mmCIF file of C-alpha atoms and ligand atoms in Angstrom:
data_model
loop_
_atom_site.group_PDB
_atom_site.id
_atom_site.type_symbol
_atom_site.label_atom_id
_atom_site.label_comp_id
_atom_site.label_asym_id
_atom_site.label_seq_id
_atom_site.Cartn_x
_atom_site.Cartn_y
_atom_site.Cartn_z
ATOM 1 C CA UNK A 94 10.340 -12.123 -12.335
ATOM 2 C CA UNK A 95 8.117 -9.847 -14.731
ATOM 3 C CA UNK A 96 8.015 -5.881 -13.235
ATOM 4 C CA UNK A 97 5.006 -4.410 -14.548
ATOM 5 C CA UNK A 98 5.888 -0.572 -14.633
ATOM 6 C CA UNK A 99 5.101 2.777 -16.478
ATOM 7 C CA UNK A 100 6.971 6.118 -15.521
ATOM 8 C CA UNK A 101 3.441 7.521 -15.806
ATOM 9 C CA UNK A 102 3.465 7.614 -12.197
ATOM 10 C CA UNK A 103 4.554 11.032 -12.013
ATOM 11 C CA UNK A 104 1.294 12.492 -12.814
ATOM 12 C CA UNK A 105 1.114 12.227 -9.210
ATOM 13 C CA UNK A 106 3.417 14.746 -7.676
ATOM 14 C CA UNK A 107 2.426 16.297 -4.221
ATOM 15 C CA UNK A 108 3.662 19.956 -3.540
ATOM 16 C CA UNK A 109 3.690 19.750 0.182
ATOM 17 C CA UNK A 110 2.229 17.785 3.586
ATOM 18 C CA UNK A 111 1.745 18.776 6.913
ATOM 19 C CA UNK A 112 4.615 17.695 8.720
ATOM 20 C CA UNK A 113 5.040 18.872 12.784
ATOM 21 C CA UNK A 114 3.152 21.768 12.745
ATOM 22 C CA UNK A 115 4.643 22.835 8.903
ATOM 23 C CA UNK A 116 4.046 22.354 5.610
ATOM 24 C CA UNK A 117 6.947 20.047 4.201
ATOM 25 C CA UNK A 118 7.762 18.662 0.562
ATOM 26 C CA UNK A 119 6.015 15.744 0.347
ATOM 27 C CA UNK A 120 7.795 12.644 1.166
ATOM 28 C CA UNK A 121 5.838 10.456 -1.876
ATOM 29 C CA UNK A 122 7.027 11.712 -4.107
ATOM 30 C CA UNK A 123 8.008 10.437 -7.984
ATOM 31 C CA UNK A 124 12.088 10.171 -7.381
ATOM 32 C CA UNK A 125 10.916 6.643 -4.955
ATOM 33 C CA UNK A 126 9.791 4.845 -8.245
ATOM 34 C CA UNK A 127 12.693 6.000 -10.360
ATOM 35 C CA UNK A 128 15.261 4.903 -7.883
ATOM 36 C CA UNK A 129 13.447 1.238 -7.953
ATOM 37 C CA UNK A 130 13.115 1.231 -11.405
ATOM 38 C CA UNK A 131 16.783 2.119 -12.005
ATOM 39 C CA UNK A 132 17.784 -0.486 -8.713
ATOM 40 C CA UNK A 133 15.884 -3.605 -10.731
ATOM 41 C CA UNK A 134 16.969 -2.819 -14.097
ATOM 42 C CA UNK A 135 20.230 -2.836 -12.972
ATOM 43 C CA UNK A 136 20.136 -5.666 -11.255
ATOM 44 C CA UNK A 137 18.701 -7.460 -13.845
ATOM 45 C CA UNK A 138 15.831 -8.465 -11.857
ATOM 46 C CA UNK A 139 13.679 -9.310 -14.340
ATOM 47 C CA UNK A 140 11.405 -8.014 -17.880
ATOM 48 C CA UNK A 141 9.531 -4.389 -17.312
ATOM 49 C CA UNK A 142 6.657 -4.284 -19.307
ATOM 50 C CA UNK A 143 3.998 -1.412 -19.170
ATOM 51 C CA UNK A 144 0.310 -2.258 -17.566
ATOM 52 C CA UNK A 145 -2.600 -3.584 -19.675
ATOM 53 C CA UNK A 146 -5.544 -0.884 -19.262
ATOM 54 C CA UNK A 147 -8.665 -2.348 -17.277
ATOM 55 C CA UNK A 148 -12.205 -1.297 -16.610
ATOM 56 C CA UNK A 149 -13.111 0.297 -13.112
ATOM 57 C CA UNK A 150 -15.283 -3.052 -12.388
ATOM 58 C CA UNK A 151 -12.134 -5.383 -10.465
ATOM 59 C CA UNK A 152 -11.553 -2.079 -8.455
ATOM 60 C CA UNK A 153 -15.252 -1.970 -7.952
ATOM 61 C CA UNK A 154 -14.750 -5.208 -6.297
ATOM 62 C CA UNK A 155 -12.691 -3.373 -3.277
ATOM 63 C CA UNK A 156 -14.036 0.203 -3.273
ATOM 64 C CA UNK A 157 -17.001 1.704 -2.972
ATOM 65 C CA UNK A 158 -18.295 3.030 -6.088
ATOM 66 C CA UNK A 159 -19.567 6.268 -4.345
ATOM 67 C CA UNK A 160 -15.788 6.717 -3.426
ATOM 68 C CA UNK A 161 -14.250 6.026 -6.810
ATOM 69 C CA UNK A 162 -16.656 8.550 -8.267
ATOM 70 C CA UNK A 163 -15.516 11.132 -6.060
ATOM 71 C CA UNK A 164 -12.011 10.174 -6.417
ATOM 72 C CA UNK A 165 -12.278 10.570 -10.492
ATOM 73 C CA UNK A 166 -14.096 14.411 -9.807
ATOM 74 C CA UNK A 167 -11.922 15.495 -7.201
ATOM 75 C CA UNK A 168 -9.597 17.306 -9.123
ATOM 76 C CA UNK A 169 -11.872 19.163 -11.581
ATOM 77 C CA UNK A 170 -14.572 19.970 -8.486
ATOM 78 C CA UNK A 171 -11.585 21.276 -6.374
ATOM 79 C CA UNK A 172 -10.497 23.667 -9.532
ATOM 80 C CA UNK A 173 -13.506 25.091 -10.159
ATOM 81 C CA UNK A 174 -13.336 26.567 -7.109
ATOM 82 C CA UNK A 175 -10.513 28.543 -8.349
ATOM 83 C CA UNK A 176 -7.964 26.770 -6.443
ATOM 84 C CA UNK A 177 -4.753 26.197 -7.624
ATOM 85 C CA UNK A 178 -2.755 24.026 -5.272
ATOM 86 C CA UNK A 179 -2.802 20.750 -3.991
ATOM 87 C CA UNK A 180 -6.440 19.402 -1.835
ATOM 88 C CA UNK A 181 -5.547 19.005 1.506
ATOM 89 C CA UNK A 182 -8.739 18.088 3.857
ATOM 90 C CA UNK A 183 -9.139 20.579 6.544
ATOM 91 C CA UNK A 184 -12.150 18.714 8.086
ATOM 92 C CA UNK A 185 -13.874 15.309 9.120
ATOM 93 C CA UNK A 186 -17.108 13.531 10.538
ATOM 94 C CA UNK A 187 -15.750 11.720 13.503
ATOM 95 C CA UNK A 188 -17.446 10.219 15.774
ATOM 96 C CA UNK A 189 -21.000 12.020 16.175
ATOM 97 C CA UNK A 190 -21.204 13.020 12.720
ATOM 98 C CA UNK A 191 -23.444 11.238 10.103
ATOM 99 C CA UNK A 192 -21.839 9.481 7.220
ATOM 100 C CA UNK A 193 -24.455 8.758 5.411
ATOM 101 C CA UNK A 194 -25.345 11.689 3.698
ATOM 102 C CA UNK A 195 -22.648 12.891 1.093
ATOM 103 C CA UNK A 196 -22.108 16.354 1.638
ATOM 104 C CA UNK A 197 -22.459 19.286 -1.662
ATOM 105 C CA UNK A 198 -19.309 20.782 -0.646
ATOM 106 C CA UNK A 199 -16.171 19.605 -1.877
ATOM 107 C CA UNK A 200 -13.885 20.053 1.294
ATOM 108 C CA UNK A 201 -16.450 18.322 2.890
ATOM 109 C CA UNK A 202 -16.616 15.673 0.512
ATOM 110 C CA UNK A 203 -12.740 15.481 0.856
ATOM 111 C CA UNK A 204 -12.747 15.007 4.986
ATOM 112 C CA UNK A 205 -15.658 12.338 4.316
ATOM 113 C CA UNK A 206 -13.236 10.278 2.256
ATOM 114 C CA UNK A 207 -10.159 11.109 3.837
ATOM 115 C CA UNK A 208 -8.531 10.073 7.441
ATOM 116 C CA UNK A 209 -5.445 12.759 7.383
ATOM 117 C CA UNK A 210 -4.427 15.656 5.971
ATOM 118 C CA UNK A 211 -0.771 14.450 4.741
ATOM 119 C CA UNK A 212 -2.455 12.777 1.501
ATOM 120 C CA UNK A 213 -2.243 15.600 -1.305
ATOM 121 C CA UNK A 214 -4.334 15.150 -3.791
ATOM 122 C CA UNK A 215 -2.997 16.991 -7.502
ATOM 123 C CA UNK A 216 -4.025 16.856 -10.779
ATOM 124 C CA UNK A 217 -2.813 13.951 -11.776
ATOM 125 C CA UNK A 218 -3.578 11.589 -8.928
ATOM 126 C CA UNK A 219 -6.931 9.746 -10.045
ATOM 127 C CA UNK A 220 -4.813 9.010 -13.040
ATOM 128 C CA UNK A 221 -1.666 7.943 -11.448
ATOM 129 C CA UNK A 222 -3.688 5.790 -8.628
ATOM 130 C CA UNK A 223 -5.649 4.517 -11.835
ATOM 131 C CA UNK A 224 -2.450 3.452 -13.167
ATOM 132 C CA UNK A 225 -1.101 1.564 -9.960
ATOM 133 C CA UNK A 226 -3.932 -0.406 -10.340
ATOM 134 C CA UNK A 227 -3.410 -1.238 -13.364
ATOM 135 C CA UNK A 228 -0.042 -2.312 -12.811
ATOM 136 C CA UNK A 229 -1.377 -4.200 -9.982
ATOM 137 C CA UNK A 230 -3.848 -6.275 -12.141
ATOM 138 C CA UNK A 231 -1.416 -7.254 -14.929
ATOM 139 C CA UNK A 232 0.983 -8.473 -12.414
ATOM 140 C CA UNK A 233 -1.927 -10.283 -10.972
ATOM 141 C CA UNK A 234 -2.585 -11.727 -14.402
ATOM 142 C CA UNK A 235 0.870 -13.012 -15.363
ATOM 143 C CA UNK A 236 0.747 -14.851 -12.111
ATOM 144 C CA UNK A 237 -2.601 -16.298 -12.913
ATOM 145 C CA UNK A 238 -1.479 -17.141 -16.783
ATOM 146 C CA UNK A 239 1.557 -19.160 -15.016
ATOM 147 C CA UNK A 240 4.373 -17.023 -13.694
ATOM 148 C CA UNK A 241 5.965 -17.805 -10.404
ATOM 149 C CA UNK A 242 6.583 -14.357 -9.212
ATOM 150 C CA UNK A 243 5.677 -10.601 -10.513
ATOM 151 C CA UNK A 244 6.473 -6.941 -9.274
ATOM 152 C CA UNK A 245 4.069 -4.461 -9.073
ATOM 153 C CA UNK A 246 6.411 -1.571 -9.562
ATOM 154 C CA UNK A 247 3.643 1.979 -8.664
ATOM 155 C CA UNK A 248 2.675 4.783 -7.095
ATOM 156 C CA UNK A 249 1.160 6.056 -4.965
ATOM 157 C CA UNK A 250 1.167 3.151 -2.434
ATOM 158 C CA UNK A 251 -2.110 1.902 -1.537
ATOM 159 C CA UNK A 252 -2.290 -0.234 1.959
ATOM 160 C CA UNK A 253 -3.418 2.470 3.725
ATOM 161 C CA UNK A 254 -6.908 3.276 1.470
ATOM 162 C CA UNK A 255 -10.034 1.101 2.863
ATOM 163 C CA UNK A 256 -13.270 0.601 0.807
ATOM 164 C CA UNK A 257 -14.670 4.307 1.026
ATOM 165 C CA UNK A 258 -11.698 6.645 1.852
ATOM 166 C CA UNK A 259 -7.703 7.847 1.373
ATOM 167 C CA UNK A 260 -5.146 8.387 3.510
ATOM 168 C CA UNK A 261 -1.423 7.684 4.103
ATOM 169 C CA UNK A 262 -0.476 8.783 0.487
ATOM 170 C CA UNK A 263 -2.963 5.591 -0.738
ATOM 171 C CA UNK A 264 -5.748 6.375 -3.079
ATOM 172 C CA UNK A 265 -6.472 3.030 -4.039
ATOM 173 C CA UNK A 266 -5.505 -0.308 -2.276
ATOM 174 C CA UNK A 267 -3.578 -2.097 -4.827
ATOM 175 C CA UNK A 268 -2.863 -5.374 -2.950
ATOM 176 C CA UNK A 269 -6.596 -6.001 -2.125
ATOM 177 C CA UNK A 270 -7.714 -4.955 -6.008
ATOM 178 C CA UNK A 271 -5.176 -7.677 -6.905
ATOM 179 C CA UNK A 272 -5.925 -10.358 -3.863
ATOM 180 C CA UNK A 273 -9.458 -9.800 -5.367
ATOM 181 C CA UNK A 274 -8.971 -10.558 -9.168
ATOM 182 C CA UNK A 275 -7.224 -13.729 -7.939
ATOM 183 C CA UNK A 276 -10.544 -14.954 -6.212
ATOM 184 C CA UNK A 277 -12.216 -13.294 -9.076
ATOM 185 C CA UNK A 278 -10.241 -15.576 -11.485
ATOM 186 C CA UNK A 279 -10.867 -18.674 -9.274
ATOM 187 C CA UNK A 280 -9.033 -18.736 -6.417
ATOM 188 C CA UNK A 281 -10.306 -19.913 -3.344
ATOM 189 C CA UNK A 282 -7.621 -18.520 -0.806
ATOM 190 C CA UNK A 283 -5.192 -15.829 -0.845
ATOM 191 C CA UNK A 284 -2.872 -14.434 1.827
ATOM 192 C CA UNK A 285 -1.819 -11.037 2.094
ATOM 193 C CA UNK A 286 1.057 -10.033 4.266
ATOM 194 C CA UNK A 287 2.302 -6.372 4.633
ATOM 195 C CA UNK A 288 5.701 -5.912 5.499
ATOM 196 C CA UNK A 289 5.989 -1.922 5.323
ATOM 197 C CA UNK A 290 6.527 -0.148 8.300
ATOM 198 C CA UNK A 291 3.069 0.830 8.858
ATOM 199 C CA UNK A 292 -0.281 -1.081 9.395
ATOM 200 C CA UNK A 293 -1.898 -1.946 6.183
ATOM 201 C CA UNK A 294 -5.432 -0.437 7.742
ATOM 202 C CA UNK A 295 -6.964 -0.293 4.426
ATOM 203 C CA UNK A 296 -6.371 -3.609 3.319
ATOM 204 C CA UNK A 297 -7.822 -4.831 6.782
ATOM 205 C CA UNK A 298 -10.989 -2.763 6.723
ATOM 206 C CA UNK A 299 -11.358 -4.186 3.311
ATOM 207 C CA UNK A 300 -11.234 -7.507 4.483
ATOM 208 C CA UNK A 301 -11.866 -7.911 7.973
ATOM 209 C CA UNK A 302 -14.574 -9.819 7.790
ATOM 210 C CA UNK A 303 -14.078 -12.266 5.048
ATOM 211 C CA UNK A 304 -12.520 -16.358 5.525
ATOM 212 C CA UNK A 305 -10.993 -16.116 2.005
ATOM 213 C CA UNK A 306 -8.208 -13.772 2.296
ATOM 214 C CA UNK A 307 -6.070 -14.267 5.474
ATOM 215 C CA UNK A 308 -4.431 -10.643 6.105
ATOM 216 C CA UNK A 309 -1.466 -10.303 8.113
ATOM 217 C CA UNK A 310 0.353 -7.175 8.889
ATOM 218 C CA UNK A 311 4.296 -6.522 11.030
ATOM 219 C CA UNK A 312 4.722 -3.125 11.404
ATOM 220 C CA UNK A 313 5.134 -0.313 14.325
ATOM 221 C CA UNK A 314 3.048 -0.394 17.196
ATOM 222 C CA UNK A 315 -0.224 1.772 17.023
ATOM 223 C CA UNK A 316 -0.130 3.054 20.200
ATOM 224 C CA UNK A 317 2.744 5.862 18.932
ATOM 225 C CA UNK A 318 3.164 4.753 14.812
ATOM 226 C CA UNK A 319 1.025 5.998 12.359
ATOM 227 C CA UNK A 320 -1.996 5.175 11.421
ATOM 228 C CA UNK A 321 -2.217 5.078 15.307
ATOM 229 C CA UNK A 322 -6.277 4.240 15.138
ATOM 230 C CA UNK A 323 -5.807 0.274 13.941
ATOM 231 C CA UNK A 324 -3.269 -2.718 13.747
ATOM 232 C CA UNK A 325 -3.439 -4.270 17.710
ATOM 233 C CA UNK A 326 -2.573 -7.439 18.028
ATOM 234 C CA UNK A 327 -6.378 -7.974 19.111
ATOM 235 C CA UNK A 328 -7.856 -7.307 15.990
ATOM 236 C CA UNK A 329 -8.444 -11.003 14.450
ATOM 237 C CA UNK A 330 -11.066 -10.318 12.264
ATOM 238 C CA UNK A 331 -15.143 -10.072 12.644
ATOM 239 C CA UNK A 332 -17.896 -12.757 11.380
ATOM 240 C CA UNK A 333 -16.968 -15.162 8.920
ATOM 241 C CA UNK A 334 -13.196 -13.583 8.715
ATOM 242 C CA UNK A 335 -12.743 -14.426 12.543
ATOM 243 C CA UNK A 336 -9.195 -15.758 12.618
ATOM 244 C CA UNK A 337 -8.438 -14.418 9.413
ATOM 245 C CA UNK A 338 -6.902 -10.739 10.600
ATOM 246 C CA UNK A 339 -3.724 -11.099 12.441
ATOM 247 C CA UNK A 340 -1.159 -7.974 13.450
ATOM 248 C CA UNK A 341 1.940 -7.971 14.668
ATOM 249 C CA UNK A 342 2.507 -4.809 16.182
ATOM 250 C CA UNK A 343 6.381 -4.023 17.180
ATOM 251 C CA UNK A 344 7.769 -1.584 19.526
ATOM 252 C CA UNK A 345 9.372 1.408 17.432
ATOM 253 C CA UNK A 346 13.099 0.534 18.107
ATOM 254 C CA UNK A 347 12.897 -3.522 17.673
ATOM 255 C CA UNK A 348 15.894 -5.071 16.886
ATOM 256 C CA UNK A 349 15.733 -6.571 13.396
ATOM 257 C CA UNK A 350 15.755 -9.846 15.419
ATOM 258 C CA UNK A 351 12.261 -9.203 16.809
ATOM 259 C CA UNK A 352 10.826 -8.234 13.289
ATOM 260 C CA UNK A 353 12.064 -11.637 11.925
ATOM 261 C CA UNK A 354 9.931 -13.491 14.847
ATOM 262 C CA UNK A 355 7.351 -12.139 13.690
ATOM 263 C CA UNK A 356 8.170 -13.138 10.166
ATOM 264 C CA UNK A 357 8.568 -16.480 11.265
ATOM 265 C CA UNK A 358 4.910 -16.525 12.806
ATOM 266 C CA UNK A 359 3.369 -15.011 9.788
ATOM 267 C CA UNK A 360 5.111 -17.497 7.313
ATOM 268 C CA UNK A 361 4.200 -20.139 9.489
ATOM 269 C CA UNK A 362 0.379 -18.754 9.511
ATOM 270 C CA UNK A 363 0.378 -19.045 5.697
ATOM 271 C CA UNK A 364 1.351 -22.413 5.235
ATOM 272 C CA UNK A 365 -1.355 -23.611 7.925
ATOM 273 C CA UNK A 366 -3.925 -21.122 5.566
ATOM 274 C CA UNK A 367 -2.431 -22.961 1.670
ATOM 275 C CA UNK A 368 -3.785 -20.334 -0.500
ATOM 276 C CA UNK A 369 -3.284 -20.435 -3.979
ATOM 277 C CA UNK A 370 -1.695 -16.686 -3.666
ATOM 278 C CA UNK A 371 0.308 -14.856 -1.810
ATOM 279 C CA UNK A 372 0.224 -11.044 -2.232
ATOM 280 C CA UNK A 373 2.989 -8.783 0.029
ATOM 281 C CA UNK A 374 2.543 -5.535 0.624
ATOM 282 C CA UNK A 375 6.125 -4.472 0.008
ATOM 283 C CA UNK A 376 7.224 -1.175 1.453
ATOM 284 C CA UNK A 377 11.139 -1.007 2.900
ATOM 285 C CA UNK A 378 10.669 2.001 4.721
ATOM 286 C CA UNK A 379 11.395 -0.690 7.850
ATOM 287 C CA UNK A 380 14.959 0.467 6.449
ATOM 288 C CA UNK A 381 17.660 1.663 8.886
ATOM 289 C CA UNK A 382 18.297 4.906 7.703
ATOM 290 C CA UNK A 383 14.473 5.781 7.156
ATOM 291 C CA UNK A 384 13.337 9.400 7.304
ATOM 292 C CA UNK A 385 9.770 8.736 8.745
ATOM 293 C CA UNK A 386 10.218 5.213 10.186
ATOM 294 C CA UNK A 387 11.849 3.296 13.524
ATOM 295 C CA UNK A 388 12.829 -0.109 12.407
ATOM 296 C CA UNK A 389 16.062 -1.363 11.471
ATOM 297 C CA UNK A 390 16.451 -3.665 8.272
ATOM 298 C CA UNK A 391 19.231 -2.924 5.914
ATOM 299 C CA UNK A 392 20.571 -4.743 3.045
ATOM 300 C CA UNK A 393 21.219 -8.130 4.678
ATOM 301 C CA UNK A 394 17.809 -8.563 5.755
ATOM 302 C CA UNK A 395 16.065 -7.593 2.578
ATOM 303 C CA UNK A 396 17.716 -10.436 1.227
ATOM 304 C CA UNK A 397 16.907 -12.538 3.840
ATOM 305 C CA UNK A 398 13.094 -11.836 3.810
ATOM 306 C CA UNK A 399 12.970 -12.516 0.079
ATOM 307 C CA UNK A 400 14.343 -15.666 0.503
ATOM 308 C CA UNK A 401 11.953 -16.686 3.166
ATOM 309 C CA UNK A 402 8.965 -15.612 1.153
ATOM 310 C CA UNK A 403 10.601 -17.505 -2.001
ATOM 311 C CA UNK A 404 10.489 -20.350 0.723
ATOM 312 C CA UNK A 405 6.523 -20.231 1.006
ATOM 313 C CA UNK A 406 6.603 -22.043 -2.481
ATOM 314 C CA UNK A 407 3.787 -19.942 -3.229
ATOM 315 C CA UNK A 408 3.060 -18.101 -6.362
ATOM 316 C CA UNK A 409 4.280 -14.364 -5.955
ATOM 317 C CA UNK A 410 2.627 -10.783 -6.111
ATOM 318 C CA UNK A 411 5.004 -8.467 -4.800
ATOM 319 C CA UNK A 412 3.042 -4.840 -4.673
ATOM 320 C CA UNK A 413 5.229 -1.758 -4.137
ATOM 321 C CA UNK A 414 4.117 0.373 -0.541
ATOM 322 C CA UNK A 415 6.106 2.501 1.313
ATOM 323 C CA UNK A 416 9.595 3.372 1.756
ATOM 324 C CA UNK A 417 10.860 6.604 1.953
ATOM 325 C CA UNK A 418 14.389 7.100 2.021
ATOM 326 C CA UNK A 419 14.818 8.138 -1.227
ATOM 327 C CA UNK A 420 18.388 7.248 -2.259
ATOM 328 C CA UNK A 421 17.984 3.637 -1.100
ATOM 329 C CA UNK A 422 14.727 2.760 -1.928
ATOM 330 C CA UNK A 423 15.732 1.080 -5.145
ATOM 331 C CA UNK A 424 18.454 -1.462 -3.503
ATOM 332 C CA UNK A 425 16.651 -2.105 -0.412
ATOM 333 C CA UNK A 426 13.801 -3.322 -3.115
ATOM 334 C CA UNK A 427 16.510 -4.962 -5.295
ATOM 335 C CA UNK A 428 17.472 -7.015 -2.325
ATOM 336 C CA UNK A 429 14.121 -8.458 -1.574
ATOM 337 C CA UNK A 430 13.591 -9.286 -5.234
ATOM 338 C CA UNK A 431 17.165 -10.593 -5.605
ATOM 339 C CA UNK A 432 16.918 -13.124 -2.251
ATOM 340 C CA UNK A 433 13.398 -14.292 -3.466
ATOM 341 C CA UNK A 434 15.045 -15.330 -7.306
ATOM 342 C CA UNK A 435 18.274 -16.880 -5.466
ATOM 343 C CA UNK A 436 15.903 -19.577 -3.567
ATOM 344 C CA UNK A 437 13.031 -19.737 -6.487
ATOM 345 C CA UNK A 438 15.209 -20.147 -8.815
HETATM 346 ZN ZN1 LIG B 712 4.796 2.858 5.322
#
């Protein structure tokens, strides 16, 4: 399996979040890749080559450009107004509020774009979230030129960012800039499913109306798990994509034979859909002994789920999310890399 990575990542390092009332070091933070870099290397999971650089156009495709623009500013327009720290958003346009007109000031142009205030952004995050994508497309492409499976090894994660704004540590939404380029490239179907802990509610507001990519997300009920505002069960997708949105929202607390249930389901979904791709939204912070997170998966079932993805007989974008307990990260990832090789063969 071919790991596209570069340790460029850590461009993006977040001083602090808001965390219960505090500020708290942030939990995305660059240690998460270089434990799964270190985990698949030494597991001999497969070649790491660095990212081919490409144009803003295939991320065009899934973000707005207005929001892109302001993404690539952010940092110098936050500076200039003699700040120093991090950009944390201190204010949005709920409901009420017009969103059509972009406001002049820059911490208003941050709570336009943004959905929480846990989502540092630094001086280095357009270029690290530039990167991810990056790393995301040339995986993308060595599964289009032929290869069975490929590892998007970046950060910051990205399921959480939807077509205009951040959130959830995502900047850009990896998975749908690479489910994209696959249509792009001549696809007619792909299939997304996100496994991390949380809904992917970026990757469904990208989508959610749309036949050709069937999105399917397991992860902790909405009613108390963040991102709390999406990811019912009764969200199935609008117009055209009706059918094509399906959640599987679990109780915080389900055994780990619940979340494989709902495995089951979603595998079963995507063989009814046949795409030509299959894109997962890998985060492990599912894991046991998670800092942030209430589901149970350890080492056993990592291997287990790779080997029932492997099953799918599908060709492979694996696209690195969440996951947040530092010091394991890099196995738990290992494992679901290492069961998905030991059925693909
Ligand atoms: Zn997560």
């Amino acid at each position: 399996m071919d790991i596209i990575y570069s340790p460029d990542h850590h461009a993006h390092r977040g001083e602090f979040e808001f965390y219960r009332g505090e500020l708290v070091p942030c939990f995305e933070k660059p240690e998460r890749a270089d434990f799964i870099f270190k985990a698949v290397t030494g597991h001999q999971i497969g070649p790491v080559s660095a990212p081919d650089s490409f144009p803003l156009a295939p991320i065009e495709r899934v973000h707005a450009p207005r929001y892109l623009r302001f993404l690539e500013r952010a940092w110098d327009s936050w500076t200039a107004l003699g700040n120093t720290h991090d950009a944390i958003p201190a204010v949005w346009p709920i409901r009420g509020f017009r969103h059509d007109v972009e406001p002049d000031n820059f911490i208003a142009q941050l709570g336009m774009y943004s959905f929480d205030s846990g989502t540092p952004f630094t001086s280095g995050t357009w270029r690290a979230a530039r990167l991810g994508a990056d790393i995301a497309l040339t995986a993308q492409r060595r599964i289009a030129q032929g290869a069975r499976a490929a590892f998007a090894l970046s950060r910051p994660p990205g399921h959480h960012a939807g077509p205009d704004f951040l959130g959830g540590y995502c900047f850009i939404n990896n998975a749908a800039v690479a489910a994209q380029a696959f249509l792009d490239g001549g696809a007619s179907r792909v299939a997304i499913l996100d496994v991390d802990y949380h809904h992917g509610n970026g990757t469904q507001s990208i989508f959610y109306d749309r036949a050709d990519v069937l999105f399917q997300s397991i992860h902790g009920d909405p009613k108390t798990e963040y991102p709390f505002y999406l990811g019912h069960a009764d969200e199935t997708g609008a117009g055209p994509g009706l059918g094509f949105n399906q959640n599987y929202p679990l109780a915080a607390g389900s055994s780990n034979e619940q979340w494989f249930v709902a495995l089951d389901s979603a595998c079963k979904r995507i063989r009814d859909y046949a795409p030509d791709a299959l894109v997962i939204s890998l985060g492990v912070d599912t894991y046991v002994g998670d800092p942030i997170s209430k589901f149970r998966l350890d080492a056993p079932e990592y291997l287990r789920l790779g080997g029932q993805l492997a099953g799918l007989g599908l060709p492979t974008l694996f696209v690195m999310e969440g996951g947040y307990a530092v010091e394991e990260i890099g196995v738990n990832v290992a494992q679901v890399l290492r069961g998905f090789r030991d059925v693909a063969g």
